[in-house]
Amino acid sequence: ELVKRSLADYGIQINAIHWNSRGSCIISTHPSFTAKQLLPYVEHFTHHLLGSTAFTAIPDSDWTQVVIHGVHTGYLGGVDTPASPYSSSQLIDEIYKNNPATQSLTFVREARWLCPKDQISAKLHTSIVVTLESKEQANYLRQVDGLSMFGQFVRTIAYRER
């Protein structure tokens, strides 16, 4: 109710608010108001939902995911093995840095490892999933068939939900 009242002054009608199984807060507005139009008002209501918790607000869209196979995890298999695998930002930076044709792509979520975190340290290479802004961008990334990451060629394929 607090969120609805805090936005009513701006003419925004909230129809529903719920949390999905992945911990994302889903806000449904009246059909005459789009998610992109709601973004400028995020600061007016998020404290009611999240308190002082850090967050990212992204409008709902048709994102498309791509799997990248054979990505180096960052583990070397020896004494100098790092404490954790490459981070999402390191993975995305590596894609941009070594594949100039990807500069126009927009990654809308963090890259994530497909392998469970407790199993990554036993692997030198595994797969990641990246989420792109549009189907056209995902199609482009799949059509190039592969990328250069951490000094190796890696393959790209469409992501399929299990």
Short mmCIF file of C-alpha atoms in Angstrom, two decimals:
data_model
loop_
_atom_site.label_atom_id
_atom_site.label_comp_id
_atom_site.label_asym_id
_atom_site.label_seq_id
_atom_site.Cartn_x
_atom_site.Cartn_y
_atom_site.Cartn_z
CA GLU A 1 0.00 0.00 0.00
CA LEU A 2 2.85 2.41 0.79
CA VAL A 3 4.27 2.00 -2.70
CA LYS A 4 0.88 2.58 -4.33
CA ARG A 5 0.32 5.73 -2.28
CA SER A 6 3.83 7.08 -2.88
CA LEU A 7 3.32 6.84 -6.66
CA ALA A 8 -0.31 7.96 -6.81
CA ASP A 9 0.82 11.62 -6.62
CA TYR A 10 2.62 11.08 -9.94
CA GLY A 11 -0.41 9.53 -11.62
CA ILE A 12 1.05 6.02 -11.57
CA GLN A 13 -1.34 3.20 -10.83
CA ILE A 14 0.31 0.09 -9.40
CA ASN A 15 -1.80 -3.03 -10.00
CA ALA A 16 0.35 -5.61 -8.21
CA ILE A 17 3.68 -6.16 -6.49
CA HIS A 18 5.19 -9.58 -5.86
CA TRP A 19 8.54 -11.32 -5.41
CA ASN A 20 9.40 -14.13 -7.80
CA SER A 21 11.31 -17.33 -6.95
CA ARG A 22 14.62 -15.71 -7.91
CA GLY A 23 14.16 -12.87 -5.45
CA SER A 24 13.22 -10.21 -7.99
CA CYS A 25 10.52 -7.72 -7.16
CA ILE A 26 7.94 -7.58 -9.95
CA ILE A 27 5.81 -4.43 -10.17
CA SER A 28 2.83 -4.41 -12.51
CA THR A 29 1.38 -1.05 -13.50
CA HIS A 30 -1.80 -0.02 -15.23
CA PRO A 31 -1.47 -0.88 -18.95
CA SER A 32 -1.33 2.83 -19.84
CA PHE A 33 2.01 3.11 -18.04
CA THR A 34 5.16 1.26 -19.15
CA ALA A 35 8.06 -0.09 -17.12
CA LYS A 36 10.40 2.43 -18.75
CA GLN A 37 8.13 5.23 -17.60
CA LEU A 38 8.31 3.87 -14.04
CA LEU A 39 12.13 3.93 -13.84
CA PRO A 40 12.49 7.67 -13.06
CA TYR A 41 10.32 7.18 -9.96
CA VAL A 42 12.28 4.26 -8.50
CA GLU A 43 13.84 6.43 -5.77
CA HIS A 44 10.36 7.42 -4.57
CA PHE A 45 9.29 3.92 -3.52
CA THR A 46 12.16 1.41 -3.26
CA HIS A 47 12.87 2.29 0.36
CA HIS A 48 9.41 0.93 1.20
CA LEU A 49 10.32 -2.43 -0.36
CA LEU A 50 14.03 -2.78 0.26
CA GLY A 51 15.03 -0.39 3.02
CA SER A 52 18.64 0.55 2.35
CA THR A 53 19.47 -2.60 0.36
CA ALA A 54 21.35 -1.99 -2.90
CA PHE A 55 19.33 -2.80 -6.03
CA THR A 56 19.18 -2.53 -9.79
CA ALA A 57 15.96 -1.50 -11.53
CA ILE A 58 15.49 -2.89 -15.02
CA PRO A 59 12.29 -2.71 -17.07
CA ASP A 60 10.88 -6.02 -18.22
CA SER A 61 11.79 -6.87 -21.78
CA ASP A 62 12.36 -9.84 -24.07
CA TRP A 63 15.92 -10.62 -23.10
CA THR A 64 17.71 -13.45 -24.79
CA GLN A 65 20.39 -15.59 -23.26
CA VAL A 66 23.39 -17.18 -24.90
CA VAL A 67 25.63 -19.94 -23.54
CA ILE A 68 29.38 -19.57 -24.02
CA HIS A 69 31.20 -22.93 -23.70
CA GLY A 70 34.82 -23.48 -22.71
CA VAL A 71 35.40 -20.30 -20.70
CA HIS A 72 38.50 -20.34 -18.49
CA THR A 73 37.36 -20.23 -14.85
CA GLY A 74 40.41 -18.40 -13.55
CA TYR A 75 41.61 -21.45 -11.66
CA LEU A 76 45.03 -22.67 -12.68
CA GLY A 77 44.97 -26.04 -10.96
CA GLY A 78 48.08 -25.31 -8.93
CA VAL A 79 49.33 -23.59 -5.80
CA ASP A 80 48.64 -20.09 -7.14
CA THR A 81 44.95 -20.81 -7.74
CA PRO A 82 42.81 -17.76 -6.96
CA ALA A 83 40.19 -17.95 -4.22
CA SER A 84 37.28 -17.43 -6.61
CA PRO A 85 36.49 -17.75 -10.31
CA TYR A 86 36.39 -14.77 -12.64
CA SER A 87 33.65 -12.34 -11.69
CA SER A 88 30.77 -11.33 -13.94
CA SER A 89 32.39 -7.98 -14.68
CA GLN A 90 35.69 -9.68 -15.58
CA LEU A 91 33.86 -12.02 -17.96
CA ILE A 92 31.94 -9.21 -19.71
CA ASP A 93 35.10 -7.04 -19.88
CA GLU A 94 36.96 -9.95 -21.47
CA ILE A 95 34.27 -10.33 -24.14
CA TYR A 96 34.39 -6.62 -25.01
CA LYS A 97 38.20 -6.38 -24.88
CA ASN A 98 39.02 -9.32 -27.14
CA ASN A 99 36.07 -9.16 -29.53
CA PRO A 100 35.75 -5.64 -30.96
CA ALA A 101 32.59 -6.53 -32.91
CA THR A 102 30.79 -7.02 -29.56
CA GLN A 103 31.16 -3.35 -28.53
CA SER A 104 27.61 -2.61 -29.69
CA LEU A 105 26.10 -5.43 -27.60
CA THR A 106 24.34 -4.62 -24.33
CA PHE A 107 24.55 -7.20 -21.55
CA VAL A 108 21.55 -6.56 -19.27
CA ARG A 109 22.34 -8.99 -16.45
CA GLU A 110 25.47 -10.32 -14.86
CA ALA A 111 27.16 -13.20 -16.63
CA ARG A 112 26.75 -16.37 -14.58
CA TRP A 113 28.48 -19.70 -14.44
CA LEU A 114 26.35 -22.71 -15.40
CA CYS A 115 28.32 -24.97 -13.10
CA PRO A 116 27.46 -24.78 -9.37
CA LYS A 117 29.92 -22.55 -7.47
CA ASP A 118 31.13 -25.39 -5.26
CA GLN A 119 32.23 -27.34 -8.38
CA ILE A 120 33.94 -24.54 -10.32
CA SER A 121 37.22 -24.76 -8.39
CA ALA A 122 37.73 -28.28 -9.76
CA LYS A 123 37.47 -27.06 -13.37
CA LEU A 124 39.78 -25.12 -15.63
CA HIS A 125 37.00 -24.43 -18.16
CA THR A 126 33.22 -24.43 -17.99
CA SER A 127 30.22 -22.60 -19.49
CA ILE A 128 28.66 -19.23 -18.74
CA VAL A 129 25.32 -17.66 -19.63
CA VAL A 130 25.10 -14.05 -20.79
CA THR A 131 21.87 -12.10 -21.19
CA LEU A 132 21.55 -9.62 -24.03
CA GLU A 133 19.17 -6.72 -24.55
CA SER A 134 17.48 -8.09 -27.65
CA LYS A 135 16.96 -11.17 -29.76
CA GLU A 136 18.88 -9.47 -32.57
CA GLN A 137 21.93 -9.08 -30.34
CA ALA A 138 21.72 -12.67 -29.14
CA ASN A 139 21.32 -13.90 -32.72
CA TYR A 140 24.41 -11.93 -33.72
CA LEU A 141 26.44 -13.43 -30.87
CA ARG A 142 25.29 -16.95 -31.79
CA GLN A 143 26.00 -16.42 -35.51
CA VAL A 144 29.62 -15.44 -34.94
CA ASP A 145 29.87 -19.02 -33.64
CA GLY A 146 32.53 -18.16 -31.11
CA LEU A 147 34.57 -15.58 -29.27
CA SER A 148 38.07 -15.09 -27.99
CA MET A 149 38.25 -15.15 -24.18
CA PHE A 150 41.32 -15.45 -21.97
CA GLY A 151 43.49 -16.44 -24.93
CA GLN A 152 41.21 -19.20 -26.20
CA PHE A 153 38.42 -19.64 -28.71
CA VAL A 154 35.07 -20.35 -27.04
CA ARG A 155 31.79 -21.45 -28.66
CA THR A 156 28.40 -19.75 -28.43
CA ILE A 157 25.00 -21.43 -28.59
CA ALA A 158 21.41 -20.53 -27.69
CA TYR A 159 20.47 -20.97 -24.04
CA ARG A 160 17.58 -23.32 -23.32
CA GLU A 161 15.73 -23.44 -20.00
CA ARG A 162 15.70 -26.90 -18.44
#
